Short mmCIF file of C-alpha atoms in Angstrom, two decimals:
data_model
loop_
_atom_site.label_atom_id
_atom_site.label_comp_id
_atom_site.label_asym_id
_atom_site.label_seq_id
_atom_site.Cartn_x
_atom_site.Cartn_y
_atom_site.Cartn_z
CA UNK I 25 47.79 46.01 46.41
CA UNK I 26 45.26 46.58 43.66
CA UNK I 27 45.76 46.21 39.95
CA UNK I 28 45.97 49.97 39.41
CA UNK I 29 48.80 50.24 41.93
CA UNK I 30 50.65 47.37 40.27
CA UNK I 31 50.21 49.02 36.85
CA UNK I 32 51.56 52.34 38.14
CA UNK I 33 54.62 50.66 39.67
CA UNK I 34 55.26 48.76 36.44
CA UNK I 35 54.85 51.99 34.44
CA UNK I 36 57.46 53.74 36.57
CA UNK I 37 59.82 50.81 36.11
CA UNK I 38 59.24 50.83 32.34
CA UNK I 39 59.85 54.60 32.20
CA UNK I 40 63.13 54.25 34.07
CA UNK I 41 64.19 51.39 31.80
CA UNK I 42 63.04 53.33 28.72
CA UNK I 43 61.00 50.28 27.65
CA UNK I 44 58.58 51.78 25.12
CA UNK I 45 56.72 48.55 24.36
CA UNK I 46 55.94 47.89 28.03
CA UNK I 47 55.04 51.54 28.57
CA UNK I 48 52.60 51.52 25.64
CA UNK I 49 50.93 48.33 26.90
CA UNK I 50 50.69 49.58 30.49
CA UNK I 51 49.24 52.91 29.39
CA UNK I 52 46.60 51.03 27.42
CA UNK I 53 45.70 49.03 30.54
CA UNK I 54 45.52 52.17 32.68
CA UNK I 55 43.36 53.88 30.06
CA UNK I 56 40.97 50.91 29.79
CA UNK I 57 40.59 50.78 33.57
CA UNK I 58 39.90 54.52 33.79
CA UNK I 59 37.32 54.26 31.00
CA UNK I 60 35.58 51.40 32.79
CA UNK I 61 35.53 53.38 36.04
CA UNK I 62 34.06 56.48 34.45
CA UNK I 63 31.38 54.72 32.39
CA UNK I 64 27.91 55.90 33.20
CA UNK I 65 26.40 53.79 35.94
CA UNK I 66 29.74 52.24 36.89
CA UNK I 67 31.03 52.17 40.43
CA UNK I 68 34.29 54.00 41.04
CA UNK I 69 36.07 50.78 42.08
CA UNK I 70 36.17 47.82 39.75
CA UNK I 71 35.86 44.29 41.06
CA UNK I 72 38.72 41.89 40.49
CA UNK I 73 36.55 40.03 37.97
CA UNK I 74 35.99 43.22 35.96
CA UNK I 75 39.71 43.98 36.00
CA UNK I 76 40.49 40.49 34.72
CA UNK I 77 37.96 40.89 31.90
CA UNK I 78 39.61 44.16 30.86
CA UNK I 79 43.06 42.57 30.84
CA UNK I 80 41.82 39.55 28.88
CA UNK I 81 40.16 41.81 26.35
CA UNK I 82 43.35 43.82 25.84
CA UNK I 83 45.45 40.67 25.40
CA UNK I 84 42.94 39.23 22.94
CA UNK I 85 42.89 42.47 20.92
CA UNK I 86 46.67 42.42 20.61
CA UNK I 87 46.81 38.75 19.64
CA UNK I 88 44.06 39.21 17.06
CA UNK I 89 45.87 42.21 15.59
CA UNK I 90 49.13 40.27 15.48
CA UNK I 91 47.40 37.39 13.68
CA UNK I 92 46.03 39.80 11.07
CA UNK I 93 49.44 41.39 10.60
CA UNK I 94 51.02 37.92 10.23
CA UNK I 95 48.48 37.03 7.52
CA UNK I 96 49.44 40.21 5.69
CA UNK I 97 53.13 39.34 6.09
CA UNK I 98 53.77 42.39 8.28
CA UNK I 99 56.01 40.94 11.00
CA UNK I 100 57.24 44.46 11.79
CA UNK I 101 53.74 45.28 13.05
CA UNK I 102 52.95 41.87 14.57
CA UNK I 103 55.96 41.72 16.91
CA UNK I 104 55.12 44.83 18.97
CA UNK I 105 51.53 43.60 19.38
CA UNK I 106 52.72 40.24 20.71
CA UNK I 107 55.24 41.95 23.00
CA UNK I 108 52.50 44.17 24.42
CA UNK I 109 50.28 41.11 24.96
CA UNK I 110 53.10 39.48 26.96
CA UNK I 111 53.44 42.57 29.15
CA UNK I 112 49.71 42.63 29.89
CA UNK I 113 49.59 38.87 30.54
CA UNK I 114 51.94 39.39 33.51
CA UNK I 115 48.98 40.81 35.41
CA UNK I 116 46.67 37.88 34.65
CA UNK I 117 46.53 34.78 36.86
CA UNK I 118 48.49 31.76 35.68
CA UNK I 119 46.71 30.21 32.71
CA UNK I 120 45.49 26.65 33.05
CA UNK I 121 46.53 23.87 30.68
CA UNK I 122 44.00 22.46 28.25
CA UNK I 123 43.75 19.25 30.31
CA UNK I 124 42.92 21.22 33.48
CA UNK I 125 40.27 23.24 31.64
CA UNK I 126 38.77 20.03 30.21
CA UNK I 127 38.50 18.53 33.72
CA UNK I 128 36.46 21.56 34.84
CA UNK I 129 34.30 21.34 31.70
CA UNK I 130 33.60 17.61 32.21
CA UNK I 131 32.85 18.10 35.91
CA UNK I 132 30.45 20.95 35.12
CA UNK I 133 28.68 18.94 32.41
CA UNK I 134 28.19 16.05 34.83
CA UNK I 135 27.06 18.25 37.73
CA UNK I 136 24.33 20.05 35.77
CA UNK I 137 23.36 17.01 33.72
CA UNK I 138 24.02 18.67 30.37
CA UNK I 139 23.20 16.51 27.38
CA UNK I 140 23.79 17.93 23.95
CA UNK I 141 24.45 21.26 22.33
CA UNK I 142 21.24 22.80 23.70
CA UNK I 143 22.96 23.02 27.10
CA UNK I 144 26.14 24.66 25.77
CA UNK I 145 25.14 28.13 27.00
CA UNK I 146 24.62 26.92 30.56
CA UNK I 147 27.92 25.05 30.63
CA UNK I 148 29.81 27.97 29.04
CA UNK I 149 28.40 30.42 31.59
CA UNK I 150 29.36 28.32 34.60
CA UNK I 151 32.82 27.34 33.32
CA UNK I 152 33.64 30.88 32.12
CA UNK I 153 32.76 32.30 35.52
CA UNK I 154 34.75 29.62 37.36
CA UNK I 155 37.86 30.01 35.18
CA UNK I 156 37.77 33.81 34.81
CA UNK I 157 41.24 35.02 33.90
CA UNK I 158 42.70 31.52 33.72
CA UNK I 159 41.37 30.44 30.33
CA UNK I 160 40.21 32.19 27.19
CA UNK I 161 36.66 31.80 25.93
CA UNK I 162 37.70 30.24 22.64
CA UNK I 163 39.47 27.33 24.37
CA UNK I 164 36.56 26.82 26.77
CA UNK I 165 34.07 26.87 23.87
CA UNK I 166 36.07 24.30 21.89
CA UNK I 167 36.27 21.94 24.87
CA UNK I 168 32.58 22.34 25.75
CA UNK I 169 31.58 21.51 22.16
CA UNK I 170 33.91 18.50 22.13
CA UNK I 171 32.50 17.12 25.39
CA UNK I 172 28.82 17.78 24.62
CA UNK I 173 28.82 15.89 21.32
#
C-alpha cells in the first residue's frame, strides 16, 4: 500500500474520530503530495524517496514554527504545530539514534577517505542518501562536522 492510500485511510479514521489536529496534518500531507505530482516536469507517481522528503519537510516546518512560537511565549500556537508534526511522523520510518547515525558517518568518512572540512559535501551527500527518512539533515551535519575535525 502506497503512502497516499495510507494517508487516505488515516484521514477517514481522523474524520470519524473528529480529530481536527490529525485531519489538518493529513490534509497538509495530501496537499503537498498532490502539488509534487502536478509540478511541471514531474512524473505522476512519486518515488518513496520523494515521499519521504515531503514528509520530512512538513515535519521540519511544523517543528520550526513551534520553536518560533515558543520563543514568543505562544504555547497556544506551538502545541498544535507539535501535535501535527507527531501525526506526520507516524508515516516516516523509525528514526535512528544519534549513535547509529554517527556509526554510518564514521564508516562513510573511512570508506571515501575524507580528511577535513573540504570533504564535508561528499560525506553529507552519501550519508543523507543512505539515511533518507531516518535522520534529519541538521543531526547528520553536526555529526559530520564533529568527525571531520
